[in-house]
């Protein structure tokens, strides 16, 4: 088994598995965040549960961090090898004629998403870790003790037009990344050609709706902050 994952096909398969996991997490993350638009109380309750439930904090969160790191590191490795192969074959075949702009520039959209993740961690994850595990406050309450703090913190982050602009740009690049990545992941996982058209349609819908939903959340809180 270890030999399989050291092969080119094995690396692509492992890359696809990490992509599926991250896309599932992204969907779950969106499902919770969209609650902030319709019901601050429901968003607070869901956020508090995810932020304090032991299985999420001590099992799923480490797996998620590993998945993010693995996906980006493996993505850069595969991209470097693909570029090296294309240089050797360029004299015989013009790669640009047989591949989309998105497939040829996954590395750049990936770097933009990575930069966004750093910003996102600084905005939300690091302060959350500091509050819960350094300060030892697992209550999730506001400083005055009147209600949960999650909605107020989220809305406050999107007051800045610069931060909102950065989020919008990042999710546009995420959409472009997913446009190619979704169908590529299924292809690497061995999906049959008969299902390719349906998977591409589903992938395009996912790649547009989910990033657009996150953009909507950011703009909603920006234009509705008090």
Steps between C-alpha positions, in 0.01 A plus 500: 500500500783743586652429158171594330488841668860566396407452134370778275152344489503446877590863567218619277258265675608626843471857370143424389411357842630811677305716252176311576558545873565875465198549274281323757641724774440809285135397456460445876672832575265679261193332653591644840607845378186557293303470824649836601296664224167353605531435874779636722378276784519184285846604379615555859367162611658314208832683542511427871432132440771473233742697718457292815401147397801278576480292181509813284780667696731206563427266208354682200695825544844333494391290200385818325830677562691197374270482194560867414879470535511171308282631217712810444838327535398214270345750259827690471695175452269375225499841332881513498516154342231586245682818400822306459324246279337775291835666436635174358194445279449863393684458171262221400176625651360838589343436842298819488309367201385191689432630850295774660638817657384374840683168472823676396482752784387292797824592678415872492141461617634266768751760620225762521283261703796423727552872561130529584524210745784678681280811528204288609705328770624837627145638499317210661694185590794648693278727716268204563790277610631780722162554668423133559834338572730779619255720690298192594162649411281228348172676581469667159338801669544871437711698744189621683367144518188585302476241224750326275778697332524319163255708297636830632856396413401389151308818423784716635758336275309601189476869583828570319457544121861388448440171680174444311675577172772246583234238580314564175818468291602184685164334440509591132831317478353214702221473246752482215702242694193284562387523138789280398577331833158342549489306173873426523455344845225268376707407197800417722273293725399289201158633401372349177480707182123444492465702820743768392239736355277484810797544732621801302154657524482434875858625542425826320192556716701436817788719378263792439237470775724439804757779437217735397323413825807595705531826307133572575560441873794742506312770308186452709682563827702786351193693389295414807745572781393754760 
